[in-house]
């Protein structure tokens, strides 16, 4: 599983998993799985970045490699 910073970024924005999931249009289970390091589709990454107010160029900052 890959290390990412999604949990830290989400918590610094004071968002729960459910809130981020709702803003991104994905399920809270998906957010949980990504925070645990499971891979996700590029489309899901894009939705999360947009929900957090990030640009696609910030992908590595949030999701790592």
PDB file of C-alpha atoms in Angstrom:
ATOM      1  CA  UNK A   1       0.000   0.000   0.000  1.00  0.00           C
ATOM      2  CA  UNK A   2       1.228   3.458  -0.895  1.00  0.00           C
ATOM      3  CA  UNK A   3       1.644   6.207   1.678  1.00  0.00           C
ATOM      4  CA  UNK A   4      -0.338   9.350   0.990  1.00  0.00           C
ATOM      5  CA  UNK A   5      -1.228  12.561   2.821  1.00  0.00           C
ATOM      6  CA  UNK A   6      -4.978  12.543   2.244  1.00  0.00           C
ATOM      7  CA  UNK A   7      -5.892  12.013   5.900  1.00  0.00           C
ATOM      8  CA  UNK A   8      -3.619  14.818   7.107  1.00  0.00           C
ATOM      9  CA  UNK A   9      -4.896  17.224   4.441  1.00  0.00           C
ATOM     10  CA  UNK A  10      -8.536  16.281   5.091  1.00  0.00           C
ATOM     11  CA  UNK A  11      -8.154  16.734   8.842  1.00  0.00           C
ATOM     12  CA  UNK A  12      -6.324  20.060   8.417  1.00  0.00           C
ATOM     13  CA  UNK A  13      -9.350  21.233   6.395  1.00  0.00           C
ATOM     14  CA  UNK A  14     -11.573  20.083   9.311  1.00  0.00           C
ATOM     15  CA  UNK A  15     -13.482  17.712   7.046  1.00  0.00           C
ATOM     16  CA  UNK A  16     -14.825  14.326   8.088  1.00  0.00           C
ATOM     17  CA  UNK A  17     -14.527  11.408   5.719  1.00  0.00           C
ATOM     18  CA  UNK A  18     -18.259  11.706   5.013  1.00  0.00           C
ATOM     19  CA  UNK A  19     -18.006  15.418   4.245  1.00  0.00           C
ATOM     20  CA  UNK A  20     -15.102  14.944   1.860  1.00  0.00           C
ATOM     21  CA  UNK A  21     -16.879  12.025   0.215  1.00  0.00           C
ATOM     22  CA  UNK A  22     -20.032  14.088  -0.279  1.00  0.00           C
ATOM     23  CA  UNK A  23     -18.091  17.020  -1.756  1.00  0.00           C
ATOM     24  CA  UNK A  24     -16.204  14.677  -4.095  1.00  0.00           C
ATOM     25  CA  UNK A  25     -19.220  12.599  -5.054  1.00  0.00           C
ATOM     26  CA  UNK A  26     -17.680   9.345  -3.858  1.00  0.00           C
ATOM     27  CA  UNK A  27     -18.433   6.999  -0.960  1.00  0.00           C
ATOM     28  CA  UNK A  28     -16.940   7.402   2.536  1.00  0.00           C
ATOM     29  CA  UNK A  29     -15.652   3.839   2.189  1.00  0.00           C
ATOM     30  CA  UNK A  30     -13.609   4.935  -0.806  1.00  0.00           C
ATOM     31  CA  UNK A  31     -12.091   7.796   1.199  1.00  0.00           C
ATOM     32  CA  UNK A  32     -11.263   5.363   3.999  1.00  0.00           C
ATOM     33  CA  UNK A  33      -9.619   2.913   1.616  1.00  0.00           C
ATOM     34  CA  UNK A  34      -7.509   5.627  -0.022  1.00  0.00           C
ATOM     35  CA  UNK A  35      -6.384   6.943   3.364  1.00  0.00           C
ATOM     36  CA  UNK A  36      -5.269   3.424   4.249  1.00  0.00           C
ATOM     37  CA  UNK A  37      -3.099   3.398   1.136  1.00  0.00           C
ATOM     38  CA  UNK A  38      -5.165   1.386  -1.305  1.00  0.00           C
ATOM     39  CA  UNK A  39      -4.907   2.555  -4.910  1.00  0.00           C
ATOM     40  CA  UNK A  40      -7.748   4.388  -6.630  1.00  0.00           C
ATOM     41  CA  UNK A  41      -8.665   5.445 -10.131  1.00  0.00           C
ATOM     42  CA  UNK A  42      -7.389   8.665 -11.657  1.00  0.00           C
ATOM     43  CA  UNK A  43     -10.988   9.936 -11.895  1.00  0.00           C
ATOM     44  CA  UNK A  44     -11.437   9.445  -8.143  1.00  0.00           C
ATOM     45  CA  UNK A  45      -8.182  11.278  -7.459  1.00  0.00           C
ATOM     46  CA  UNK A  46      -9.378  14.173  -9.632  1.00  0.00           C
ATOM     47  CA  UNK A  47     -12.687  14.372  -7.728  1.00  0.00           C
ATOM     48  CA  UNK A  48     -10.902  14.435  -4.378  1.00  0.00           C
ATOM     49  CA  UNK A  49      -8.443  17.095  -5.506  1.00  0.00           C
ATOM     50  CA  UNK A  50     -11.316  19.298  -6.722  1.00  0.00           C
ATOM     51  CA  UNK A  51     -13.259  18.752  -3.487  1.00  0.00           C
ATOM     52  CA  UNK A  52     -10.223  19.868  -1.479  1.00  0.00           C
ATOM     53  CA  UNK A  53      -9.670  22.913  -3.704  1.00  0.00           C
ATOM     54  CA  UNK A  54      -6.450  21.545  -5.169  1.00  0.00           C
ATOM     55  CA  UNK A  55      -5.304  21.505  -8.788  1.00  0.00           C
ATOM     56  CA  UNK A  56      -4.372  18.340 -10.733  1.00  0.00           C
ATOM     57  CA  UNK A  57      -0.719  19.402 -10.459  1.00  0.00           C
ATOM     58  CA  UNK A  58      -1.023  18.815  -6.673  1.00  0.00           C
ATOM     59  CA  UNK A  59      -1.639  15.094  -7.188  1.00  0.00           C
ATOM     60  CA  UNK A  60       1.756  14.015  -5.847  1.00  0.00           C
ATOM     61  CA  UNK A  61       1.373  16.280  -2.809  1.00  0.00           C
ATOM     62  CA  UNK A  62      -1.875  14.536  -1.815  1.00  0.00           C
ATOM     63  CA  UNK A  63      -1.516  11.005  -3.144  1.00  0.00           C
ATOM     64  CA  UNK A  64       2.242  10.524  -3.265  1.00  0.00           C
ATOM     65  CA  UNK A  65       3.659   8.462  -6.109  1.00  0.00           C
TER      66      UNK A  65
END
